Amino acid sequence: MGIPDENIHPTATGNAAKTVAEHQAKQDLVFYSGWFCPFNQRVWISLEEKGIPYQYKEVNPYKKEKHFLDINPKGLVPAIEYQGKALYESLILCEFLEDAYPDYKPHLLPTDPFERAHARLWIDHTTKAIIPAWHRLLQGQTKEQQDAARQELYAAQGKLAQEVKGPYFAGEEFGLVDVANAPWVAREYILAEQRGYDSAQVGNGWSEYVERLATRESVGKTTSEEDKLQVIYDRYLRDEAQSEAAKAIRAGRVIP
């Protein structure tokens, strides 16, 4: 049996709640959000980094409104409405913000075509190697499962760490590779406390990179209180979570 729905806090808390309060006015861009979702946080970080005006709307994952399901048949956050038209999928939305708001800086993708493609390669590595290993370690129930996932995660993160120019992936400028990873590195304390994870084992300056991402202002402004997040992650630690990501990991499928 999973945790009853009422035990999950319905809205953002802490610094994230303050950010929500600042974005209630009507805007051309409406951000449909789930405060606890790391995929969702990517878009939220991008909005805050670029200073794009947006209206924040929280989506109750257990009672989705008809309008939200009409604009996003998947029923998943994040999603946006932009001038009455809808889009979803976190990384697609992050790139959309780059294209739709070219005058809002910083630019999260390089303007040079080669460097832009290079960034996309490592975003793809994050999607296909780092995040699945992260979730396998989180949900693994046996020592064997956890040991295998931990080593897989160290290896995947180590490959990315070798590419980090410092202080951020592309150098001085915070960019989309950093955004793609930030929500998970900000939650690494859960793996450290519950799954024997040690960022120092990754090497190549990963621990220092993680610290820079986790303490980035946009990350802090979009992160809720740890005790509220813990209620969510306790379900994953018992492998009882029913999110699409959790179900995909259990079934050995790609995270949707």
mmCIF file of C-alpha atoms in Angstrom:
data_model
loop_
_atom_site.group_PDB
_atom_site.id
_atom_site.type_symbol
_atom_site.label_atom_id
_atom_site.label_comp_id
_atom_site.label_asym_id
_atom_site.label_seq_id
_atom_site.Cartn_x
_atom_site.Cartn_y
_atom_site.Cartn_z
ATOM 1 C CA MET A 1 0.000 0.000 0.000
ATOM 2 C CA GLY A 2 1.333 3.447 -0.913
ATOM 3 C CA ILE A 3 1.209 6.602 1.121
ATOM 4 C CA PRO A 4 -2.308 8.090 1.140
ATOM 5 C CA ASP A 5 -2.648 11.025 -1.220
ATOM 6 C CA GLU A 6 -3.464 13.409 1.633
ATOM 7 C CA ASN A 7 0.036 12.925 3.063
ATOM 8 C CA ILE A 8 1.549 14.605 0.014
ATOM 9 C CA HIS A 9 1.736 18.354 0.350
ATOM 10 C CA PRO A 10 -0.477 19.905 -2.356
ATOM 11 C CA THR A 11 1.667 22.931 -3.167
ATOM 12 C CA ALA A 12 5.234 24.191 -3.173
ATOM 13 C CA THR A 13 6.800 25.159 0.159
ATOM 14 C CA GLY A 14 9.746 27.205 1.396
ATOM 15 C CA ASN A 15 11.622 29.209 -1.222
ATOM 16 C CA ALA A 16 9.586 27.631 -4.014
ATOM 17 C CA ALA A 17 6.336 28.866 -2.420
ATOM 18 C CA LYS A 18 7.705 32.420 -2.461
ATOM 19 C CA THR A 19 8.509 32.042 -6.159
ATOM 20 C CA VAL A 20 4.998 30.741 -6.861
ATOM 21 C CA ALA A 21 3.478 33.744 -5.074
ATOM 22 C CA GLU A 22 5.426 36.084 -7.353
ATOM 23 C CA HIS A 23 3.948 34.479 -10.483
ATOM 24 C CA GLN A 24 0.183 34.503 -10.078
ATOM 25 C CA ALA A 25 -0.621 37.390 -12.439
ATOM 26 C CA LYS A 26 -1.993 36.561 -15.881
ATOM 27 C CA GLN A 27 0.696 36.248 -18.584
ATOM 28 C CA ASP A 28 1.046 35.124 -22.200
ATOM 29 C CA LEU A 29 2.823 32.025 -20.891
ATOM 30 C CA VAL A 30 1.093 29.766 -18.350
ATOM 31 C CA PHE A 31 3.327 27.208 -16.624
ATOM 32 C CA TYR A 32 1.495 24.075 -15.451
ATOM 33 C CA SER A 33 3.685 22.692 -12.727
ATOM 34 C CA GLY A 34 4.116 19.923 -10.180
ATOM 35 C CA TRP A 35 6.264 21.332 -7.376
ATOM 36 C CA PHE A 36 7.911 17.994 -6.557
ATOM 37 C CA CYS A 37 8.790 16.819 -10.087
ATOM 38 C CA PRO A 38 12.468 17.086 -11.165
ATOM 39 C CA PHE A 39 11.528 17.063 -14.863
ATOM 40 C CA ASN A 40 9.182 19.939 -14.165
ATOM 41 C CA GLN A 41 11.888 21.796 -12.255
ATOM 42 C CA ARG A 42 14.023 21.984 -15.397
ATOM 43 C CA VAL A 43 11.486 24.281 -17.036
ATOM 44 C CA TRP A 44 10.990 26.270 -13.854
ATOM 45 C CA ILE A 45 14.752 26.832 -13.547
ATOM 46 C CA SER A 46 14.893 27.967 -17.178
ATOM 47 C CA LEU A 47 12.050 30.444 -16.666
ATOM 48 C CA GLU A 48 13.753 31.889 -13.602
ATOM 49 C CA GLU A 49 17.184 32.026 -15.218
ATOM 50 C CA LYS A 50 15.874 33.938 -18.218
ATOM 51 C CA GLY A 51 13.449 36.142 -16.301
ATOM 52 C CA ILE A 52 10.552 35.283 -18.611
ATOM 53 C CA PRO A 53 7.142 36.483 -17.354
ATOM 54 C CA TYR A 54 4.928 33.481 -16.572
ATOM 55 C CA GLN A 55 1.844 32.538 -14.604
ATOM 56 C CA TYR A 56 2.303 29.548 -12.321
ATOM 57 C CA LYS A 57 -0.476 26.968 -11.991
ATOM 58 C CA GLU A 58 -0.109 23.911 -9.760
ATOM 59 C CA VAL A 59 -1.460 20.627 -11.120
ATOM 60 C CA ASN A 60 -2.875 18.128 -8.627
ATOM 61 C CA PRO A 61 -1.560 14.766 -9.904
ATOM 62 C CA TYR A 62 -4.518 12.945 -8.365
ATOM 63 C CA LYS A 63 -7.245 15.276 -9.617
ATOM 64 C CA LYS A 64 -6.286 16.730 -12.967
ATOM 65 C CA GLU A 65 -8.630 19.369 -14.317
ATOM 66 C CA LYS A 66 -10.277 18.779 -17.688
ATOM 67 C CA HIS A 67 -8.591 21.852 -19.204
ATOM 68 C CA PHE A 68 -5.148 20.518 -18.318
ATOM 69 C CA LEU A 69 -5.922 17.124 -19.875
ATOM 70 C CA ASP A 70 -7.275 18.880 -22.963
ATOM 71 C CA ILE A 71 -4.005 20.739 -23.528
ATOM 72 C CA ASN A 72 -1.794 17.789 -22.534
ATOM 73 C CA PRO A 73 -3.338 14.368 -23.233
ATOM 74 C CA LYS A 74 -0.435 12.692 -21.400
ATOM 75 C CA GLY A 75 -1.571 14.409 -18.225
ATOM 76 C CA LEU A 76 2.020 14.991 -17.163
ATOM 77 C CA VAL A 77 3.816 18.071 -15.920
ATOM 78 C CA PRO A 78 5.495 20.190 -17.073
ATOM 79 C CA ALA A 79 3.279 21.776 -19.686
ATOM 80 C CA ILE A 80 2.753 25.309 -20.895
ATOM 81 C CA GLU A 81 0.148 27.354 -22.686
ATOM 82 C CA TYR A 82 1.689 30.041 -24.856
ATOM 83 C CA GLN A 83 -0.682 32.533 -26.427
ATOM 84 C CA GLY A 84 -3.439 29.926 -26.193
ATOM 85 C CA LYS A 85 -1.394 27.030 -27.647
ATOM 86 C CA ALA A 86 -0.082 24.099 -25.618
ATOM 87 C CA LEU A 87 3.254 22.281 -25.421
ATOM 88 C CA TYR A 88 4.807 19.728 -23.067
ATOM 89 C CA GLU A 89 7.970 17.623 -22.396
ATOM 90 C CA SER A 90 10.621 19.262 -20.248
ATOM 91 C CA LEU A 91 13.600 19.551 -22.598
ATOM 92 C CA ILE A 92 11.427 20.524 -25.551
ATOM 93 C CA LEU A 93 9.942 23.281 -23.407
ATOM 94 C CA CYS A 94 13.385 24.503 -22.358
ATOM 95 C CA GLU A 95 14.436 24.803 -25.999
ATOM 96 C CA PHE A 96 11.130 26.446 -26.861
ATOM 97 C CA LEU A 97 11.834 29.158 -24.293
ATOM 98 C CA GLU A 98 15.154 29.828 -26.029
ATOM 99 C CA ASP A 99 13.431 30.200 -29.398
ATOM 100 C CA ALA A 100 10.311 32.071 -28.284
ATOM 101 C CA TYR A 101 12.144 34.562 -26.055
ATOM 102 C CA PRO A 102 15.412 35.319 -27.895
ATOM 103 C CA ASP A 103 15.852 38.672 -26.150
ATOM 104 C CA TYR A 104 15.740 37.148 -22.673
ATOM 105 C CA LYS A 105 19.174 36.235 -21.376
ATOM 106 C CA PRO A 106 21.190 34.279 -20.489
ATOM 107 C CA HIS A 107 20.944 32.039 -23.507
ATOM 108 C CA LEU A 108 20.934 28.467 -22.226
ATOM 109 C CA LEU A 109 22.135 26.989 -25.519
ATOM 110 C CA PRO A 110 25.241 28.248 -27.340
ATOM 111 C CA THR A 111 24.736 30.228 -30.529
ATOM 112 C CA ASP A 112 27.596 28.387 -32.277
ATOM 113 C CA PRO A 113 26.091 25.397 -34.166
ATOM 114 C CA PHE A 114 28.849 22.963 -33.157
ATOM 115 C CA GLU A 115 28.730 23.923 -29.483
ATOM 116 C CA ARG A 116 24.932 23.730 -29.529
ATOM 117 C CA ALA A 117 25.077 20.215 -30.970
ATOM 118 C CA HIS A 118 27.763 19.263 -28.445
ATOM 119 C CA ALA A 119 25.500 20.414 -25.607
ATOM 120 C CA ARG A 120 22.625 18.358 -27.014
ATOM 121 C CA LEU A 121 24.846 15.260 -27.076
ATOM 122 C CA TRP A 122 25.412 15.569 -23.331
ATOM 123 C CA ILE A 123 21.790 16.355 -22.634
ATOM 124 C CA ASP A 124 21.032 13.105 -24.473
ATOM 125 C CA HIS A 125 23.623 11.320 -22.296
ATOM 126 C CA THR A 126 21.891 12.719 -19.215
ATOM 127 C CA THR A 127 18.524 11.471 -20.462
ATOM 128 C CA LYS A 128 19.646 8.004 -21.511
ATOM 129 C CA ALA A 129 22.377 7.180 -18.972
ATOM 130 C CA ILE A 130 22.402 9.367 -15.866
ATOM 131 C CA ILE A 131 18.724 9.708 -14.990
ATOM 132 C CA PRO A 132 17.765 6.035 -15.526
ATOM 133 C CA ALA A 133 20.692 4.914 -13.343
ATOM 134 C CA TRP A 134 19.719 7.493 -10.700
ATOM 135 C CA HIS A 135 16.196 6.130 -10.559
ATOM 136 C CA ARG A 136 17.310 2.489 -10.607
ATOM 137 C CA LEU A 137 19.451 3.191 -7.562
ATOM 138 C CA LEU A 138 16.586 5.024 -5.874
ATOM 139 C CA GLN A 139 14.097 2.214 -6.482
ATOM 140 C CA GLY A 140 16.433 -0.785 -6.118
ATOM 141 C CA GLN A 141 15.336 -3.060 -3.293
ATOM 142 C CA THR A 142 18.167 -5.589 -3.072
ATOM 143 C CA LYS A 143 21.829 -4.998 -2.322
ATOM 144 C CA GLU A 144 22.714 -6.425 -5.727
ATOM 145 C CA GLN A 145 20.348 -4.050 -7.537
ATOM 146 C CA GLN A 146 21.618 -1.065 -5.597
ATOM 147 C CA ASP A 147 25.300 -1.931 -6.045
ATOM 148 C CA ALA A 148 24.857 -2.355 -9.809
ATOM 149 C CA ALA A 149 22.868 0.873 -10.196
ATOM 150 C CA ARG A 150 25.324 2.842 -8.041
ATOM 151 C CA GLN A 151 28.274 1.827 -10.196
ATOM 152 C CA GLU A 152 26.287 2.539 -13.343
ATOM 153 C CA LEU A 153 25.466 6.002 -12.014
ATOM 154 C CA TYR A 154 29.070 6.740 -11.051
ATOM 155 C CA ALA A 155 30.205 5.767 -14.553
ATOM 156 C CA ALA A 156 27.530 7.840 -16.323
ATOM 157 C CA GLN A 157 28.160 10.906 -14.168
ATOM 158 C CA GLY A 158 31.915 10.468 -14.564
ATOM 159 C CA LYS A 159 31.644 10.700 -18.347
ATOM 160 C CA LEU A 160 29.755 13.968 -18.071
ATOM 161 C CA ALA A 161 32.157 15.294 -15.439
ATOM 162 C CA GLN A 162 35.052 14.864 -17.881
ATOM 163 C CA GLU A 163 33.287 17.261 -20.272
ATOM 164 C CA VAL A 164 32.591 20.018 -17.731
ATOM 165 C CA LYS A 165 34.788 23.004 -18.574
ATOM 166 C CA GLY A 166 34.027 24.668 -15.255
ATOM 167 C CA PRO A 167 32.513 26.133 -13.323
ATOM 168 C CA TYR A 168 29.565 25.001 -15.462
ATOM 169 C CA PHE A 169 29.368 22.561 -18.346
ATOM 170 C CA ALA A 170 30.230 25.086 -21.052
ATOM 171 C CA GLY A 171 32.483 27.232 -18.890
ATOM 172 C CA GLU A 172 31.473 30.438 -17.149
ATOM 173 C CA GLU A 173 27.907 30.440 -18.466
ATOM 174 C CA PHE A 174 25.180 28.317 -16.877
ATOM 175 C CA GLY A 175 23.425 26.417 -19.668
ATOM 176 C CA LEU A 176 20.953 23.741 -20.658
ATOM 177 C CA VAL A 177 23.217 20.785 -19.826
ATOM 178 C CA ASP A 178 23.384 22.189 -16.301
ATOM 179 C CA VAL A 179 19.609 22.717 -16.241
ATOM 180 C CA ALA A 180 19.042 19.124 -17.397
ATOM 181 C CA ASN A 181 21.024 17.772 -14.440
ATOM 182 C CA ALA A 182 20.355 20.297 -11.677
ATOM 183 C CA PRO A 183 17.118 18.866 -10.204
ATOM 184 C CA TRP A 184 18.703 15.465 -9.690
ATOM 185 C CA VAL A 185 22.007 16.650 -8.265
ATOM 186 C CA ALA A 186 20.026 18.832 -5.851
ATOM 187 C CA ARG A 187 18.379 15.598 -4.652
ATOM 188 C CA GLU A 188 21.583 13.542 -4.381
ATOM 189 C CA TYR A 189 21.382 13.800 -0.595
ATOM 190 C CA ILE A 190 18.546 11.239 -0.763
ATOM 191 C CA LEU A 191 20.818 8.710 -2.477
ATOM 192 C CA ALA A 192 23.636 9.536 -0.052
ATOM 193 C CA GLU A 193 21.429 8.989 3.001
ATOM 194 C CA GLN A 194 19.505 5.960 1.765
ATOM 195 C CA ARG A 195 21.530 4.221 -0.940
ATOM 196 C CA GLY A 196 25.223 4.563 -0.017
ATOM 197 C CA TYR A 197 25.882 7.021 -2.816
ATOM 198 C CA ASP A 198 29.056 9.121 -2.542
ATOM 199 C CA SER A 199 29.564 11.849 -5.144
ATOM 200 C CA ALA A 200 33.302 11.804 -4.441
ATOM 201 C CA GLN A 201 33.425 8.339 -6.043
ATOM 202 C CA VAL A 202 32.488 9.862 -9.396
ATOM 203 C CA GLY A 203 35.727 11.839 -9.568
ATOM 204 C CA ASN A 204 36.676 14.420 -12.208
ATOM 205 C CA GLY A 205 35.413 17.278 -10.039
ATOM 206 C CA TRP A 206 31.833 16.005 -9.916
ATOM 207 C CA SER A 207 31.318 16.907 -6.245
ATOM 208 C CA GLU A 208 32.342 20.503 -6.894
ATOM 209 C CA TYR A 209 30.116 20.679 -9.970
ATOM 210 C CA VAL A 210 27.186 19.320 -7.963
ATOM 211 C CA GLU A 211 27.720 21.940 -5.265
ATOM 212 C CA ARG A 212 27.665 24.751 -7.828
ATOM 213 C CA LEU A 213 24.435 23.492 -9.385
ATOM 214 C CA ALA A 214 22.680 22.791 -6.093
ATOM 215 C CA THR A 215 23.453 26.267 -4.758
ATOM 216 C CA ARG A 216 22.496 28.119 -7.949
ATOM 217 C CA GLU A 217 19.882 30.774 -7.135
ATOM 218 C CA SER A 218 17.368 29.508 -9.705
ATOM 219 C CA VAL A 219 17.616 25.992 -8.254
ATOM 220 C CA GLY A 220 17.077 27.210 -4.708
ATOM 221 C CA LYS A 221 14.115 29.357 -5.761
ATOM 222 C CA THR A 222 12.366 26.340 -7.312
ATOM 223 C CA THR A 223 13.071 23.750 -4.592
ATOM 224 C CA SER A 224 10.607 22.969 -1.803
ATOM 225 C CA GLU A 225 11.395 21.956 1.768
ATOM 226 C CA GLU A 226 13.234 18.668 2.183
ATOM 227 C CA ASP A 227 10.716 17.104 4.547
ATOM 228 C CA LYS A 228 7.933 17.607 1.979
ATOM 229 C CA LEU A 229 10.084 16.084 -0.761
ATOM 230 C CA GLN A 230 10.984 13.178 1.523
ATOM 231 C CA VAL A 231 7.341 12.063 1.652
ATOM 232 C CA ILE A 232 7.441 11.742 -2.140
ATOM 233 C CA TYR A 233 10.773 9.938 -2.245
ATOM 234 C CA ASP A 234 9.903 7.500 0.529
ATOM 235 C CA ARG A 235 7.499 5.910 -1.956
ATOM 236 C CA TYR A 236 10.308 5.524 -4.501
ATOM 237 C CA LEU A 237 12.663 4.109 -1.885
ATOM 238 C CA ARG A 238 10.092 1.377 -1.189
ATOM 239 C CA ASP A 239 9.511 1.032 -4.966
ATOM 240 C CA GLU A 240 5.826 1.819 -4.469
ATOM 241 C CA ALA A 241 5.648 5.059 -6.462
ATOM 242 C CA GLN A 242 3.119 5.093 -9.297
ATOM 243 C CA SER A 243 4.572 7.888 -11.396
ATOM 244 C CA GLU A 244 5.228 7.142 -15.065
ATOM 245 C CA ALA A 245 8.978 7.313 -14.381
ATOM 246 C CA ALA A 246 8.728 4.815 -11.515
ATOM 247 C CA LYS A 247 6.616 2.414 -13.542
ATOM 248 C CA ALA A 248 9.031 2.633 -16.473
ATOM 249 C CA ILE A 249 12.033 1.812 -14.259
ATOM 250 C CA ARG A 250 10.191 -1.153 -12.743
ATOM 251 C CA ALA A 251 9.299 -2.468 -16.182
ATOM 252 C CA GLY A 252 12.758 -1.871 -17.651
ATOM 253 C CA ARG A 253 11.398 0.670 -20.107
ATOM 254 C CA VAL A 254 12.633 4.106 -21.140
ATOM 255 C CA ILE A 255 11.393 6.874 -18.851
ATOM 256 C CA PRO A 256 8.662 8.678 -20.833
#
